[in-house]
PDB file of C-alpha atoms in Angstrom:
ATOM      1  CA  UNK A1091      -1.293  19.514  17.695  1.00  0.00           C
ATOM      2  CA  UNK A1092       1.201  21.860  15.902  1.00  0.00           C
ATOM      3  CA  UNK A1093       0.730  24.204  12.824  1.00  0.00           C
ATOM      4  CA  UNK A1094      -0.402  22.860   9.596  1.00  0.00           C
ATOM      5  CA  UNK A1095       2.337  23.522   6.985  1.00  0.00           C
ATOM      6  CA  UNK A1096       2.280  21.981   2.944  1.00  0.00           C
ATOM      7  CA  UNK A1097       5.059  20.858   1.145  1.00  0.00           C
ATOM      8  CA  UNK A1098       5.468  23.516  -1.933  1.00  0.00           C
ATOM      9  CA  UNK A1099       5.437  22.540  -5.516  1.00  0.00           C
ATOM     10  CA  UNK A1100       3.627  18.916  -4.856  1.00  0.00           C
ATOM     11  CA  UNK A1101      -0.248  19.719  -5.821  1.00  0.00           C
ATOM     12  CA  UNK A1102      -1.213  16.346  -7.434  1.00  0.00           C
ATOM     13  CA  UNK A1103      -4.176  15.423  -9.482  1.00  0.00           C
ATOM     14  CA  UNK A1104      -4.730  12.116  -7.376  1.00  0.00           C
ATOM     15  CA  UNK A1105      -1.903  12.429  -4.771  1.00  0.00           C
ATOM     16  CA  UNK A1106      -1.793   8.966  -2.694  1.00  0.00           C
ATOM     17  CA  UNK A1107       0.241   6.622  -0.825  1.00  0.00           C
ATOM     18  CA  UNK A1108       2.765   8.897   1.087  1.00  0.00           C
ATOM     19  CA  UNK A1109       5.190   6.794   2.331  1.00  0.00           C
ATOM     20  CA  UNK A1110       8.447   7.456   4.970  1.00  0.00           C
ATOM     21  CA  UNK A1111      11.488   6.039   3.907  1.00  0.00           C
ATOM     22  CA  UNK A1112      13.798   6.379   7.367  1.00  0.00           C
ATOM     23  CA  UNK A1113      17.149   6.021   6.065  1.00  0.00           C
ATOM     24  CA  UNK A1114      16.530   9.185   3.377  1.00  0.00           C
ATOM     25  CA  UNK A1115      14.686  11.460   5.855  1.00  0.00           C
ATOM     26  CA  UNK A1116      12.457  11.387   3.058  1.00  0.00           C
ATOM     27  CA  UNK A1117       8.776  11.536   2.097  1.00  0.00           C
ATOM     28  CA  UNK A1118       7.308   9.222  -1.480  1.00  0.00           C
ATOM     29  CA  UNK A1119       3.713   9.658  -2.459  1.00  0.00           C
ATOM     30  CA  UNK A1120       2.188   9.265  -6.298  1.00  0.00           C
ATOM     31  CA  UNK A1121      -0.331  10.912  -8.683  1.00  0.00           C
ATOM     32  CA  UNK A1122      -2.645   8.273  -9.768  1.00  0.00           C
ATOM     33  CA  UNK A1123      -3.542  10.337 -12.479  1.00  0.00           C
ATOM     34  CA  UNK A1124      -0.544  11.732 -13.298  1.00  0.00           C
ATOM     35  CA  UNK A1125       1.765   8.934 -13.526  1.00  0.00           C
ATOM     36  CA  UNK A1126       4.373  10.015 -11.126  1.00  0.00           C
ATOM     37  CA  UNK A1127       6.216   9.336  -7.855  1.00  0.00           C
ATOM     38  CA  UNK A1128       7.144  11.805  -5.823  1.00  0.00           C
ATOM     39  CA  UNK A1129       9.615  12.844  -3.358  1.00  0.00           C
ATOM     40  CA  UNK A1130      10.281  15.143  -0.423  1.00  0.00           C
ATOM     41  CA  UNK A1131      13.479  15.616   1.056  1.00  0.00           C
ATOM     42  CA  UNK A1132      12.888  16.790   4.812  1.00  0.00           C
ATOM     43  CA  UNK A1133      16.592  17.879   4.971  1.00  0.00           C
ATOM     44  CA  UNK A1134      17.290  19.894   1.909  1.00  0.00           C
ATOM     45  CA  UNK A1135      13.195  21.161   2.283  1.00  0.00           C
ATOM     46  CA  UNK A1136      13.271  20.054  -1.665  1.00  0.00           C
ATOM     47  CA  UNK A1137      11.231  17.955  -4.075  1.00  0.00           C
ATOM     48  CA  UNK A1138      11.593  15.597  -7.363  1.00  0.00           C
ATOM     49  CA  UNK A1139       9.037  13.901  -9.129  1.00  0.00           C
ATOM     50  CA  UNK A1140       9.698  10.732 -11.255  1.00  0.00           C
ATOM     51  CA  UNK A1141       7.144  10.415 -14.591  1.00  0.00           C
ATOM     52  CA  UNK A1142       6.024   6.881 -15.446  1.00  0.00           C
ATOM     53  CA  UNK A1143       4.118   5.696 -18.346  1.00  0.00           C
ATOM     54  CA  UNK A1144       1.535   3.841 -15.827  1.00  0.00           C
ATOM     55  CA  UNK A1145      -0.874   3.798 -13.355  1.00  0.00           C
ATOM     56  CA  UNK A1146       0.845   4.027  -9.761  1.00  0.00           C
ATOM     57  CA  UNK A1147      -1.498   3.388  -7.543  1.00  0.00           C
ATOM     58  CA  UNK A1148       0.567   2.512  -4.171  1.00  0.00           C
ATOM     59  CA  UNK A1149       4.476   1.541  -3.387  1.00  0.00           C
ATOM     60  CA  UNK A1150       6.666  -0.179  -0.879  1.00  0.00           C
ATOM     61  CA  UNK A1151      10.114  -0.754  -0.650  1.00  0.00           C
ATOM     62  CA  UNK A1152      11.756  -4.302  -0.377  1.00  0.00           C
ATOM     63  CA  UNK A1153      14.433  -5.643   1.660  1.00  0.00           C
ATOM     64  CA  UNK A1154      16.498  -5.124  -1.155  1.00  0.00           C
ATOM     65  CA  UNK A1155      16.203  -1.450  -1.419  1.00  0.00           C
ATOM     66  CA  UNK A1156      13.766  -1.677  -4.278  1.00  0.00           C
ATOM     67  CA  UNK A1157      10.228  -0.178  -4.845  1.00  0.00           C
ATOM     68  CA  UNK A1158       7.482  -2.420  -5.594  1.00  0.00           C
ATOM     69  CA  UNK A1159       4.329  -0.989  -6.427  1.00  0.00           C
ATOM     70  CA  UNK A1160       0.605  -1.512  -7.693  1.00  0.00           C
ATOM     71  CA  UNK A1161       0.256  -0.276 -10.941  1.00  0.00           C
ATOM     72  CA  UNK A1162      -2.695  -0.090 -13.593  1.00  0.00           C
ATOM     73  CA  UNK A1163      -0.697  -3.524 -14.960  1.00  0.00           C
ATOM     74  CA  UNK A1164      -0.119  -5.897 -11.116  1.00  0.00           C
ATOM     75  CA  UNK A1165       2.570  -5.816  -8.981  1.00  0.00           C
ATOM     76  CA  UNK A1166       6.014  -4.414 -10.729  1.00  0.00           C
ATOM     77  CA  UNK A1167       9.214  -3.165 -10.013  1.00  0.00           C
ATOM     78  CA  UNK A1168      10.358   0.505 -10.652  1.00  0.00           C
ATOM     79  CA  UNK A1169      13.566   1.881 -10.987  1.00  0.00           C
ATOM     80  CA  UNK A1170      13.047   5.570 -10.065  1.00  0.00           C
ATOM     81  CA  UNK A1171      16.380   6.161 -11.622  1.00  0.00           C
ATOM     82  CA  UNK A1172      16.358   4.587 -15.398  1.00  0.00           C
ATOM     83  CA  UNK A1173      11.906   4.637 -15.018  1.00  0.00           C
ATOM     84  CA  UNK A1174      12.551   0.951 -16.065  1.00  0.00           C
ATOM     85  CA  UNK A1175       9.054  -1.141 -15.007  1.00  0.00           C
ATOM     86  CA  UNK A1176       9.827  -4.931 -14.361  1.00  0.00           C
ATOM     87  CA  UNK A1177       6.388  -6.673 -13.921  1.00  0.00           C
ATOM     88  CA  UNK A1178       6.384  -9.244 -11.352  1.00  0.00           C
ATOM     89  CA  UNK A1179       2.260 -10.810 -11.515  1.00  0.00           C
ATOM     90  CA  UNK A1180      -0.894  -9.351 -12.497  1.00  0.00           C
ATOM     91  CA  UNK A1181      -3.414 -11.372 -10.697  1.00  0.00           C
ATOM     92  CA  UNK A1182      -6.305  -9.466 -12.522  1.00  0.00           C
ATOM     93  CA  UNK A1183      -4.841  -9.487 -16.091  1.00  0.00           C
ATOM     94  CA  UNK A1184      -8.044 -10.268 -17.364  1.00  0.00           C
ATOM     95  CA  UNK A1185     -10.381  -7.206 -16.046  1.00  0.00           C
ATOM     96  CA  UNK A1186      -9.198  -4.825 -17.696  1.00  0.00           C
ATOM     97  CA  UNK A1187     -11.262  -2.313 -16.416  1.00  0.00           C
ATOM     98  CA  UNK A1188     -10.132  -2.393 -13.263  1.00  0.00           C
ATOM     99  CA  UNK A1189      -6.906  -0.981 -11.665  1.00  0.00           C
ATOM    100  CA  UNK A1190      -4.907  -1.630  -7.932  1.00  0.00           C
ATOM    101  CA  UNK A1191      -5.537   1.330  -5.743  1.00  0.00           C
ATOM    102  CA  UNK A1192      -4.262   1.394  -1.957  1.00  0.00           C
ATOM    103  CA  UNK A1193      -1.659  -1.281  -0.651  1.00  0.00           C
ATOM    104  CA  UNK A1194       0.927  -2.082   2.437  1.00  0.00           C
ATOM    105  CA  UNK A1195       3.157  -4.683   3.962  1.00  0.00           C
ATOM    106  CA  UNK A1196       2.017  -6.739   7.202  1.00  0.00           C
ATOM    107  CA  UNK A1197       4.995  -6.992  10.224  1.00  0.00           C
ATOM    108  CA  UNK A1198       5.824 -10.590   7.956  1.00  0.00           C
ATOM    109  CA  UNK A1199       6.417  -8.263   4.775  1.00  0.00           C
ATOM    110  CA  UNK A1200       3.652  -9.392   2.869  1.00  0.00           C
ATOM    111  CA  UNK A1201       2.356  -6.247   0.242  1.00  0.00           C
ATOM    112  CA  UNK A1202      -1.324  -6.305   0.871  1.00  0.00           C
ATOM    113  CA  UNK A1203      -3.099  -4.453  -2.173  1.00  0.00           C
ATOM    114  CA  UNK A1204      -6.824  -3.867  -3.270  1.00  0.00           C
ATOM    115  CA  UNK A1205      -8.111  -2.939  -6.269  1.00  0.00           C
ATOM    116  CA  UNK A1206     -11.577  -1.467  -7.977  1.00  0.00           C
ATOM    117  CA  UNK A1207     -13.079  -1.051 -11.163  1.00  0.00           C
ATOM    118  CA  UNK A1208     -11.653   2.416 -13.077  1.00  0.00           C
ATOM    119  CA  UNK A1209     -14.686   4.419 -13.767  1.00  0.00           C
ATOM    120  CA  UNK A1210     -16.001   3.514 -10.042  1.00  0.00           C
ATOM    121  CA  UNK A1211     -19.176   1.626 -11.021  1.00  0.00           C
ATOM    122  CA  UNK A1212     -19.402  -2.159 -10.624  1.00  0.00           C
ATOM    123  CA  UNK A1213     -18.294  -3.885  -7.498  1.00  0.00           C
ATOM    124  CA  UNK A1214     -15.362  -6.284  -9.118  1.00  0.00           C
ATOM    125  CA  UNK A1215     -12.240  -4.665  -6.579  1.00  0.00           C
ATOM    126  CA  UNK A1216     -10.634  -7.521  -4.455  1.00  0.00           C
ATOM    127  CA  UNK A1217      -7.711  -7.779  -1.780  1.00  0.00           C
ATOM    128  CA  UNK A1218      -4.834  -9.297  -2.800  1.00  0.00           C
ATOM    129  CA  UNK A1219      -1.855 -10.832  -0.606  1.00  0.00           C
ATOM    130  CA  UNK A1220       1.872 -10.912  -2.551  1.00  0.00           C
ATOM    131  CA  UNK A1221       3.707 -13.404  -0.487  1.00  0.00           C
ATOM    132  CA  UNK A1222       7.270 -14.497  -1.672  1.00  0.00           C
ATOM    133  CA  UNK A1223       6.370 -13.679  -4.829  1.00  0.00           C
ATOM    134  CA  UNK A1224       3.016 -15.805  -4.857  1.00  0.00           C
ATOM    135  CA  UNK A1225      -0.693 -13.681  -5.038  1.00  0.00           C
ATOM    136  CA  UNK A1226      -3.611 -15.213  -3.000  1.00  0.00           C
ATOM    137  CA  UNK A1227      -6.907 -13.027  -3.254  1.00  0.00           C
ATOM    138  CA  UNK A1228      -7.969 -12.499   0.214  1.00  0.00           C
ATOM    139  CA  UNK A1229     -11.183 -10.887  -0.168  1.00  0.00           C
ATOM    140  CA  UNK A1230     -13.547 -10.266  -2.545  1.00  0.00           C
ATOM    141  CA  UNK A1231     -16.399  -7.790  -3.982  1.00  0.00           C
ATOM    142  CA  UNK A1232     -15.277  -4.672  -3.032  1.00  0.00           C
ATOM    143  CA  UNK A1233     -16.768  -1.563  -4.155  1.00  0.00           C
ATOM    144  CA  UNK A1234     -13.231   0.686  -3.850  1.00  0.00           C
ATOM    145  CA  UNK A1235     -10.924  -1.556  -1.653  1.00  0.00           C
ATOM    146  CA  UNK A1236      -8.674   1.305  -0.267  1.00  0.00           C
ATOM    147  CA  UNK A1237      -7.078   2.256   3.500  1.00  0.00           C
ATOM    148  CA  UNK A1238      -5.561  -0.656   4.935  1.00  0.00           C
ATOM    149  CA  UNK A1239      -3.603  -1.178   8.292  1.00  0.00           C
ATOM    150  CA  UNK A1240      -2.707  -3.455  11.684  1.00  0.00           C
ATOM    151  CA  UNK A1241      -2.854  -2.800  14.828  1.00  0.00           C
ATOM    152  CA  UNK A1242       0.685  -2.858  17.150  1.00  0.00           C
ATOM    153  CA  UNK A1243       0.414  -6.748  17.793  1.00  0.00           C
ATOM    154  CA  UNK A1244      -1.071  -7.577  14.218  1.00  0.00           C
ATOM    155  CA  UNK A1245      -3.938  -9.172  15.730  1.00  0.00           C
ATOM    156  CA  UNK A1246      -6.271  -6.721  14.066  1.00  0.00           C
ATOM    157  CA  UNK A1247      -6.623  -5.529  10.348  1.00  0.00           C
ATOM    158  CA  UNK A1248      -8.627  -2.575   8.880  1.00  0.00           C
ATOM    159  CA  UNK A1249      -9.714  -2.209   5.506  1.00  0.00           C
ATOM    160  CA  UNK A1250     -11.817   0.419   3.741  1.00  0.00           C
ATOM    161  CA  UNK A1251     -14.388   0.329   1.270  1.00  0.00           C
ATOM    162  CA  UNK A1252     -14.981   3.773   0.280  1.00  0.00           C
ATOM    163  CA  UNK A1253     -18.622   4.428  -1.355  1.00  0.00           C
ATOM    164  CA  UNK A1254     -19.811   1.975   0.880  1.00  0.00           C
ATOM    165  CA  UNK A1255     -18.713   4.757   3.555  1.00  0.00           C
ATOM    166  CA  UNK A1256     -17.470   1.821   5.857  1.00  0.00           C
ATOM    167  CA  UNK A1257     -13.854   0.503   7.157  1.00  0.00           C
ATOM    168  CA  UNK A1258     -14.224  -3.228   8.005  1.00  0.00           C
ATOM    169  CA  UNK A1259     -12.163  -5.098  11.146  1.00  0.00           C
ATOM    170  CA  UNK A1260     -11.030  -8.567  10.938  1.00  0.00           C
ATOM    171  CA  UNK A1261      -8.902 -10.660  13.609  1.00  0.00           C
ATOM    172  CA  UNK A1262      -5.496 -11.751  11.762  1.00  0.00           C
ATOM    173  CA  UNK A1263      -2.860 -14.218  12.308  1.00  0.00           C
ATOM    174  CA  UNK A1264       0.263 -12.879  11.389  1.00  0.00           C
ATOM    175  CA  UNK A1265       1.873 -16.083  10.980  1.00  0.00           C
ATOM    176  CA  UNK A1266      -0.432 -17.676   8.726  1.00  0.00           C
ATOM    177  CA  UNK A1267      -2.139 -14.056   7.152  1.00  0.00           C
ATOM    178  CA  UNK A1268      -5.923 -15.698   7.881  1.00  0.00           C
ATOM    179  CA  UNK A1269      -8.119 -12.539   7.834  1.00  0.00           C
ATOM    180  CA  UNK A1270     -11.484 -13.802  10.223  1.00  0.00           C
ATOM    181  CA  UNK A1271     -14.288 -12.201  11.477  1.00  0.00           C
ATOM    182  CA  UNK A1272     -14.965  -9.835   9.668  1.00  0.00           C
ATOM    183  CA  UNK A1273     -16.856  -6.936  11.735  1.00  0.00           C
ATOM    184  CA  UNK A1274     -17.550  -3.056  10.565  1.00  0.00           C
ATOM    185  CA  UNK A1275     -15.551  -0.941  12.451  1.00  0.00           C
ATOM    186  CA  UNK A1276     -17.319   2.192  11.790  1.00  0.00           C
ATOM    187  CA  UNK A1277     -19.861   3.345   9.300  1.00  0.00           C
ATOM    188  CA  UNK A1278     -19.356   6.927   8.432  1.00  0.00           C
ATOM    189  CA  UNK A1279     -21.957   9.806   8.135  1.00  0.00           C
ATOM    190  CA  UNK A1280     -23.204  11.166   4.808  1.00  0.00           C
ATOM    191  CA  UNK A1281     -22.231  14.740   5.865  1.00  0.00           C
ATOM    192  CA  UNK A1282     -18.424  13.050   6.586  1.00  0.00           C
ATOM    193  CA  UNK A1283     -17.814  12.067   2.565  1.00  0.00           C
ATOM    194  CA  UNK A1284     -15.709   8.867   2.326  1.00  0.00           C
ATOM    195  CA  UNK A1285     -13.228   7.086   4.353  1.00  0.00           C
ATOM    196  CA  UNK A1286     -10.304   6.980   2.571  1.00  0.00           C
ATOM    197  CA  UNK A1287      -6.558   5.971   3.237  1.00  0.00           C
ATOM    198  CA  UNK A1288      -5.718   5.006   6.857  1.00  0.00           C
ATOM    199  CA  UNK A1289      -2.780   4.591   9.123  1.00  0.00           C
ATOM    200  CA  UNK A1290      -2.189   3.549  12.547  1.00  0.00           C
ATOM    201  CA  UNK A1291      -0.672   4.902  15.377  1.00  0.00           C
ATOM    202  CA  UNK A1292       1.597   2.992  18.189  1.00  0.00           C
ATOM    203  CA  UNK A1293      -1.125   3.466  20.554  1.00  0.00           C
ATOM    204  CA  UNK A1294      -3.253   1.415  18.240  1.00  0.00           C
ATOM    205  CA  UNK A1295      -5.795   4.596  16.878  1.00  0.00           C
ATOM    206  CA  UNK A1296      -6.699   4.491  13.271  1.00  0.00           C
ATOM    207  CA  UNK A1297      -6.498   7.902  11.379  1.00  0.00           C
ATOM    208  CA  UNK A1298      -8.731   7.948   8.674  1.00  0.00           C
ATOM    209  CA  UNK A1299      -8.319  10.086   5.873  1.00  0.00           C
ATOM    210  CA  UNK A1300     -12.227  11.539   4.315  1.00  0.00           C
ATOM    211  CA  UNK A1301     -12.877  12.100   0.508  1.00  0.00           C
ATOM    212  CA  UNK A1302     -15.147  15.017   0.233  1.00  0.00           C
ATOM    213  CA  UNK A1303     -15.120  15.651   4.403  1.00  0.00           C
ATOM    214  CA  UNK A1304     -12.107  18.114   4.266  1.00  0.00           C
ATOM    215  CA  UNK A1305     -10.409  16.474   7.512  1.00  0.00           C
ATOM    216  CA  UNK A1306      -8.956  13.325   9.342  1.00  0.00           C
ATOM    217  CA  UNK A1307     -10.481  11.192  11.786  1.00  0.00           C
ATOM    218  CA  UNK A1308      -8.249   9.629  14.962  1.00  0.00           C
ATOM    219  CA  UNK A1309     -10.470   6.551  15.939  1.00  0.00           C
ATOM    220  CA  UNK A1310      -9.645   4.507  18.972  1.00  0.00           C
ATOM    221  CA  UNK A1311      -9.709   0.761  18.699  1.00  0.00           C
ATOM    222  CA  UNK A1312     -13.077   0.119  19.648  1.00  0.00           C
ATOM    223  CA  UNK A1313     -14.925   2.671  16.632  1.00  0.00           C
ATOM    224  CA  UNK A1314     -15.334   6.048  19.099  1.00  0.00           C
ATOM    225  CA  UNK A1315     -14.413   8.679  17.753  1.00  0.00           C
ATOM    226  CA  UNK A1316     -10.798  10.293  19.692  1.00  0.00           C
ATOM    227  CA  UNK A1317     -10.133  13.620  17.641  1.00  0.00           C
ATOM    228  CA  UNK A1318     -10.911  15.430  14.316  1.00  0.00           C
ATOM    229  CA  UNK A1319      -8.248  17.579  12.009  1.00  0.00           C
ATOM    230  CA  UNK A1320     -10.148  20.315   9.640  1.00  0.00           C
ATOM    231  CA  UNK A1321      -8.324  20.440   6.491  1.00  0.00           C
ATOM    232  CA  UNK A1322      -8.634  23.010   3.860  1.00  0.00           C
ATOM    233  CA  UNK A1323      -9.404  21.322   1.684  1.00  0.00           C
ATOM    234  CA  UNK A1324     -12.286  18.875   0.450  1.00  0.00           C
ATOM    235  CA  UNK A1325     -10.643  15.742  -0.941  1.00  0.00           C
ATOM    236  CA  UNK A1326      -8.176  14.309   2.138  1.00  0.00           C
ATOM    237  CA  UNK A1327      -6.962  10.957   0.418  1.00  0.00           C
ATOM    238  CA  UNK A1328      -4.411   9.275   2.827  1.00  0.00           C
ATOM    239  CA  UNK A1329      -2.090   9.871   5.759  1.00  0.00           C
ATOM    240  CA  UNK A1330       1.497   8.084   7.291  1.00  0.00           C
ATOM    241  CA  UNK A1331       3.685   8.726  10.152  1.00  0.00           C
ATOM    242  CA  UNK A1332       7.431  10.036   9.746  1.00  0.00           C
ATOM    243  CA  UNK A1333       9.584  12.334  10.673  1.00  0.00           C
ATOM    244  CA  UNK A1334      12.766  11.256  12.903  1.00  0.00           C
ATOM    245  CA  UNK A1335      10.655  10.611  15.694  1.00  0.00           C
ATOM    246  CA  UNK A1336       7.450   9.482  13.518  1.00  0.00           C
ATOM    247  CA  UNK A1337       5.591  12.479  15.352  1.00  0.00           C
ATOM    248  CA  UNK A1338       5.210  13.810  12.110  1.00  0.00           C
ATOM    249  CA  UNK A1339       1.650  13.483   9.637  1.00  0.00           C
ATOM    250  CA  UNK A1340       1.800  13.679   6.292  1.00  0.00           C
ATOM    251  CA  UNK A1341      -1.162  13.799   4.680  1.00  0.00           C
ATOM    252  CA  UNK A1342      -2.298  13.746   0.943  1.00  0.00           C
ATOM    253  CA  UNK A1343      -5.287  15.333  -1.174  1.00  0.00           C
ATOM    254  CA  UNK A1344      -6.531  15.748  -4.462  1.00  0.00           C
ATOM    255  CA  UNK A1345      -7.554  18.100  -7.240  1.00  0.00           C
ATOM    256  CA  UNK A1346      -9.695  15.125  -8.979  1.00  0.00           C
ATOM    257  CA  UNK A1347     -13.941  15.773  -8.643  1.00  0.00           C
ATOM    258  CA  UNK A1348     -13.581  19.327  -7.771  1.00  0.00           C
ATOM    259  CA  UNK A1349     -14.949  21.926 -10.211  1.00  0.00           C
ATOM    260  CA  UNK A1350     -13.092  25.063 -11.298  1.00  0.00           C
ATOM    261  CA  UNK A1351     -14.685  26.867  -8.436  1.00  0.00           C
ATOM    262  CA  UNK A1352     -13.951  24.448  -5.983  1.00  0.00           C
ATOM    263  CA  UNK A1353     -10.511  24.805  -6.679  1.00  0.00           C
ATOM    264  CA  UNK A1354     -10.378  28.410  -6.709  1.00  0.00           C
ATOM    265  CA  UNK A1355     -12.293  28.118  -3.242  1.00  0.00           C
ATOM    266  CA  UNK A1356     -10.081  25.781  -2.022  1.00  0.00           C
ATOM    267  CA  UNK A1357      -6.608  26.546  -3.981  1.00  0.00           C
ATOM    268  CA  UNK A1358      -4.373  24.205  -1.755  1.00  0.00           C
ATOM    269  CA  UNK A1359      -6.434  21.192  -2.980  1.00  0.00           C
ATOM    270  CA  UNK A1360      -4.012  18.475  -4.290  1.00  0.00           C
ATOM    271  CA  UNK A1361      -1.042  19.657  -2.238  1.00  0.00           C
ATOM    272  CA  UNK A1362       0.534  17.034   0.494  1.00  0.00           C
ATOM    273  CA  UNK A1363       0.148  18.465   4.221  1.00  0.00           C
ATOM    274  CA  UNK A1364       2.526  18.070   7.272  1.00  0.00           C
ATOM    275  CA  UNK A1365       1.058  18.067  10.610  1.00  0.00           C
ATOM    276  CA  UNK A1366       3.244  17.645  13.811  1.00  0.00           C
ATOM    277  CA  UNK A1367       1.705  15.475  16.526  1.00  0.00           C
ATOM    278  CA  UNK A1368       2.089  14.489  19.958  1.00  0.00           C
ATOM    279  CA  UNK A1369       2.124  10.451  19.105  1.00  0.00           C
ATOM    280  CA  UNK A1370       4.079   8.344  17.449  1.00  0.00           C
ATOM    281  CA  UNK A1371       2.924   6.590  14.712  1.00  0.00           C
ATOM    282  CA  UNK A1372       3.607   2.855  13.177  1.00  0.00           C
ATOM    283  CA  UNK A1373       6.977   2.748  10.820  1.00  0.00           C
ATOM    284  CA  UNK A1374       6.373   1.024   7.357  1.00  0.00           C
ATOM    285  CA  UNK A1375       7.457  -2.155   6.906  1.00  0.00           C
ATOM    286  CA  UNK A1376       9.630  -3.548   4.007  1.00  0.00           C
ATOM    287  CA  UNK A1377       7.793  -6.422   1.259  1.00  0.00           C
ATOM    288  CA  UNK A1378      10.264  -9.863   2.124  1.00  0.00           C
ATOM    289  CA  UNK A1379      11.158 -11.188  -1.181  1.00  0.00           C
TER     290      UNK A1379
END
């Protein structure tokens, strides 16, 4: 592992969903709670943010070069340039006290997405499945639904439910997206906060990202525990793989829950982290209209 470096001028509220995009050299991640998309140029070293007037909770892009994302309102298009929204389904129009939170396409282009009840209290979340256009709820009562991922074959799939401190296993059939036997993959430790978003590596180890454990956890496939990155700060919300040679970790934290001393303690808190490796991680793949 290399030196831990941040990416100036990005210290989010709620940062989450980084995201690579390969033919820009460039990083995306949002604020939840600030409405906004940003981006990282790894060539020019510079950033733009894009404001919205909603809740982005995570974004792909499309085979057509668009961005899709979760918001506070379903599944809906964004135009980074004109900040025009185009809703495409809200398959939870009528809870409206609930919200999408983490999401990400399967190797068939399907945009996987969970969601959770705003003020973090009841246990109404689901998973949700956007196929072609058509939403199929995959899973149900979920406390936070949150890091999701697939192994190298796509015969496994993770999912995290954060206060329940667990991140769930199921077998999955890539052709027909059947989730099955559903197993916990680990259970994490008081003293480790919360599992939070994931990613997977091309060796098939899950990083974990921990709310309130101020690091990230490399897990091999069957739950033991491979490495641990310290971060400095407390909140560690998600992690991808990029770079030119996807060797590179970007990871994402937040301001949100920490008091005023906690943030003078910990000042980077809500800035997005870049962490070379020595593996390559899994690329993103693109939502198949």
């Amino acid at each position: 592992m290399h030196k831990l470096t941040f990416i100036p001028d990005s210290k989010c509220i709620l940062g989450e969903g980084p995201l690579y995009k390969e033919n820009e050299n460039s990083l995306y991640w949002s604020d939840i709670k600030d409405k906004r998309i940003y981006k990282y140029d790894l060539n020019s070293k510079t950033v733009e943010h894009f404001q919205f007037q909603k809740t982005i909770a995570s974004f792909v892009f499309t085979s057509e070069n668009k961005l899709l994302a979760t918001t506070n309102e379903g599944y809906e298009y964004l135009d980074l340039k004109t900040k025009e929204i185009t809703s495409l389904i809200n398959p939870e129009e009528e809870l409206i006290n609930n919200r999408f939170n983490d999401g990400k396409c399967d190797a068939k282009g399907r945009y996987f997405a969970g969601t959770m009840d705003n003020n973090e209290e009841k246990i109404t979340g689901s998973l949700y499945c956007l196929d072609k256009n058509i939403c199929v709820k995959k899973e149900k009562d979920l406390f936070i639904s949150n890091g999701l991922g697939w192994n190298k074959n796509s015969s496994k799939f993770y999912l995290t439910d954060s206060p329940k401190r667990v991140i769930y296993v199921y077998d999955y059939d890539l052709e027909t997206s059947t989730m099955s036997n559903k197993q916990i993959f680990v259970r994490i430790k008081d003293e480790d906060g919360y599992p939070d978003g994931l990613c997977l590596d091309e060796e098939d180890y899950i990083w974990s990202a921990h709310w309130a454990g101020s690091k990230i956890t490399r897990y091999k496939a069957d739950g033991s525990i491979d490495k641990i990155i310290e971060l400095p700060v407390p909140n560690v919300t998600s992690c991808c793989f990029g770079g030119k040679d996807f060797k590179t970790l970007f990871i994402t934290s937040a301001q949100k829950g920490l008091s005023k001393e906690e943030l003078l303690a910990f000042p980077l808190s809500g800035s997005t982290f870049i962490l070379e490796t020595n593996v390559k991680g899994q690329k993103p793949n693109l939502y198949q209209h």
